[in-house]
Structures are given as structure tokens and as C-alpha cells.
Short mmCIF file of C-alpha atoms in Angstrom, two decimals:
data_model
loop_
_atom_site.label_atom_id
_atom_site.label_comp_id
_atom_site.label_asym_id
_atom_site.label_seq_id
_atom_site.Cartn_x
_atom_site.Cartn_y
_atom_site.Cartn_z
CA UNK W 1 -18.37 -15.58 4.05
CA UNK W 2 -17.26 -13.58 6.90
CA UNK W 3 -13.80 -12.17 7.85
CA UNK W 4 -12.50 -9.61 9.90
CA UNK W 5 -9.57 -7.48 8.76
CA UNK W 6 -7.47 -5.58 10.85
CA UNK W 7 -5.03 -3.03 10.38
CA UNK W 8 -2.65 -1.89 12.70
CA UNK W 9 -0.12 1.56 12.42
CA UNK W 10 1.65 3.84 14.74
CA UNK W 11 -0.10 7.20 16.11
CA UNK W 12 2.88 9.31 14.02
CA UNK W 13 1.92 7.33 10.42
CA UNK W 14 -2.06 7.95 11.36
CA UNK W 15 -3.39 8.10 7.89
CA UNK W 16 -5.63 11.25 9.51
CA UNK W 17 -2.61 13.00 9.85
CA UNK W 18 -0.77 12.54 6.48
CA UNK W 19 -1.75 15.18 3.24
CA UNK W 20 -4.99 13.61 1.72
CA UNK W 21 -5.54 11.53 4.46
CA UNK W 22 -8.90 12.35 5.51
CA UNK W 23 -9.74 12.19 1.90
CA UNK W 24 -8.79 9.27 1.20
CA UNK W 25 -10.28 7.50 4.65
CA UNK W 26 -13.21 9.39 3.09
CA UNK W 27 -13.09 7.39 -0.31
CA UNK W 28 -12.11 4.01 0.56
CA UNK W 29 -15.34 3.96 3.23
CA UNK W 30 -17.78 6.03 1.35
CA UNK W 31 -20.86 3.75 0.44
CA UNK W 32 -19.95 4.19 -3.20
CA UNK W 33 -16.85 2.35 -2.98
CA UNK W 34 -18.07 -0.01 -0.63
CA UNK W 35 -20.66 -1.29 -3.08
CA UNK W 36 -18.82 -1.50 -6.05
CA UNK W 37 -16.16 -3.67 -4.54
CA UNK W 38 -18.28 -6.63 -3.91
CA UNK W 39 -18.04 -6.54 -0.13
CA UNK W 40 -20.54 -5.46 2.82
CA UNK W 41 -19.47 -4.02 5.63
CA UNK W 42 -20.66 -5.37 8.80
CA UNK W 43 -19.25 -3.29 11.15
CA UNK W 44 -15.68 -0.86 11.39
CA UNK W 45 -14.20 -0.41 14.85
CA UNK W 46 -10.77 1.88 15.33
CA UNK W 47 -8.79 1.99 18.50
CA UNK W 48 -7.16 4.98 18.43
CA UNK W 49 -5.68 5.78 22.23
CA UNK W 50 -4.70 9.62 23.31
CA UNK W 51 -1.31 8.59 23.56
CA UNK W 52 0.46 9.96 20.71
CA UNK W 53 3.61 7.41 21.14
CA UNK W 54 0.51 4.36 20.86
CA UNK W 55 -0.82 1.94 18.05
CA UNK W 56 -3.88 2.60 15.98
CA UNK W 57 -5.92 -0.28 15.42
CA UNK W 58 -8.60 -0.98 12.99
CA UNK W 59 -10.89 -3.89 13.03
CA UNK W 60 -13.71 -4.19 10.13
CA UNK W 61 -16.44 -7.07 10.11
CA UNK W 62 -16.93 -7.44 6.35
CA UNK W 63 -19.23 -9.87 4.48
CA UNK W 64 -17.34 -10.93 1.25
CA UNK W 65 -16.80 -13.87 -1.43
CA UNK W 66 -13.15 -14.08 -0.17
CA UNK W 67 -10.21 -12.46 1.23
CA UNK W 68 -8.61 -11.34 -1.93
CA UNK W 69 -11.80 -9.27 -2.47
CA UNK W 70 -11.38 -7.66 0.77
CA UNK W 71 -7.62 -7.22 0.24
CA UNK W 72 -8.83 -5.45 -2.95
CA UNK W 73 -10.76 -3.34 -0.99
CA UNK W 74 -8.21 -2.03 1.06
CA UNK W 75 -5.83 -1.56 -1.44
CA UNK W 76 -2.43 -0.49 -0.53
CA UNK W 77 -3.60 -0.09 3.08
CA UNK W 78 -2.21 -3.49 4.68
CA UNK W 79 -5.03 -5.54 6.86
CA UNK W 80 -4.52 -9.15 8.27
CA UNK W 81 -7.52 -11.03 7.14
CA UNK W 82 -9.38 -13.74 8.97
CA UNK W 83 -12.37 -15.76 7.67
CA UNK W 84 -14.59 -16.03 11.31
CA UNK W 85 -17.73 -18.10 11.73
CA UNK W 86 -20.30 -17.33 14.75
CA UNK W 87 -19.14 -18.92 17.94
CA UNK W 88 -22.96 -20.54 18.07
CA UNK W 89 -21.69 -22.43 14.89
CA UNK W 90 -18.28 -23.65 16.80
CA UNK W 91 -20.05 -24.51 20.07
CA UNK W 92 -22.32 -26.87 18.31
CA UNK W 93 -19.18 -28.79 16.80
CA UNK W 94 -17.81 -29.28 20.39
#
């Protein structure tokens, strides 16, 4: 199934800018830990404006069985997770 997650936090809580930050960005998307959580990672996209008063936001394209797989992933990070199908798929149904 596919699903895209997204995670969204404010430039001053940037993981990047907390102690062991870049570390742990390091970790969680290092291929090692991508492939022994069961998912595959399509695609991950961040938004992350100059503006140091602005959102960060994430969005990853991620192959998996199901969401709690992905939310395992992630683990304490929080991500909204939505199961998405190729519009091709929806146009035919219209």
C-alpha cells in the first residue's frame, strides 16, 4: 500500500537544531533503519522556508503493509498518515 506521512513543526523546535538532532535525522533515514522496519521509501520532501518565525514541513511517500508500520517508523516523531492511490486509479472510477 501507499501512504504519505507528513510532519509538520515550528522553525524554533527544528529537530536540526536541537542536541542530537542531526544524529538522530541521520538514524531514523539511514538505509539501515529503513529496511529493517518493513517500509520503502518512495520519496522524502521537507519544506523548510528562510523564515525563522515559519513551519517546517515534511512529506514522505512510503510503500508499507499499513500505517501502524509507518507510525513505527517514525517513532516518537508525530506524522499524519494517509493511505493514497494513483490519481490514474481514481479517474478510471469516475
Amino acid at each position: 500500500m501507499l501512504f504519505v506521512a507528513e510532519h509538520i513543526h515550528p522553525a524554533a523546535e527544528c529537530p536540526m537544531r536541537m542536541p542530537g538532532g542531526k544524529d538522530m535525522i541521520k538514524n531514523l533515514f539511514s538505509e539501515e533503519h529503513i529496511k529493517s522496519t518493513g517500509i520503502e521509501m518512495q520519496g522524502a520532501y521537507m519544506g523548510c522556508p528562510t523564515d525563522e518565525g515559519a513551519t517546517h514541513k515534511g512529506y514522505f511517500i512510503i510503500e508499507a503493509p499499513d500505517e501502524e508500520t509507518i507510525k513505527n517508523f517514525f517513532g516518537d516523531m508525530k506524522v499524519e498518515v494517509r493511505e493514497v492511490k494513483p490519481f490514474s486509479e481514481i479517474a478510471k472510477t469516475l
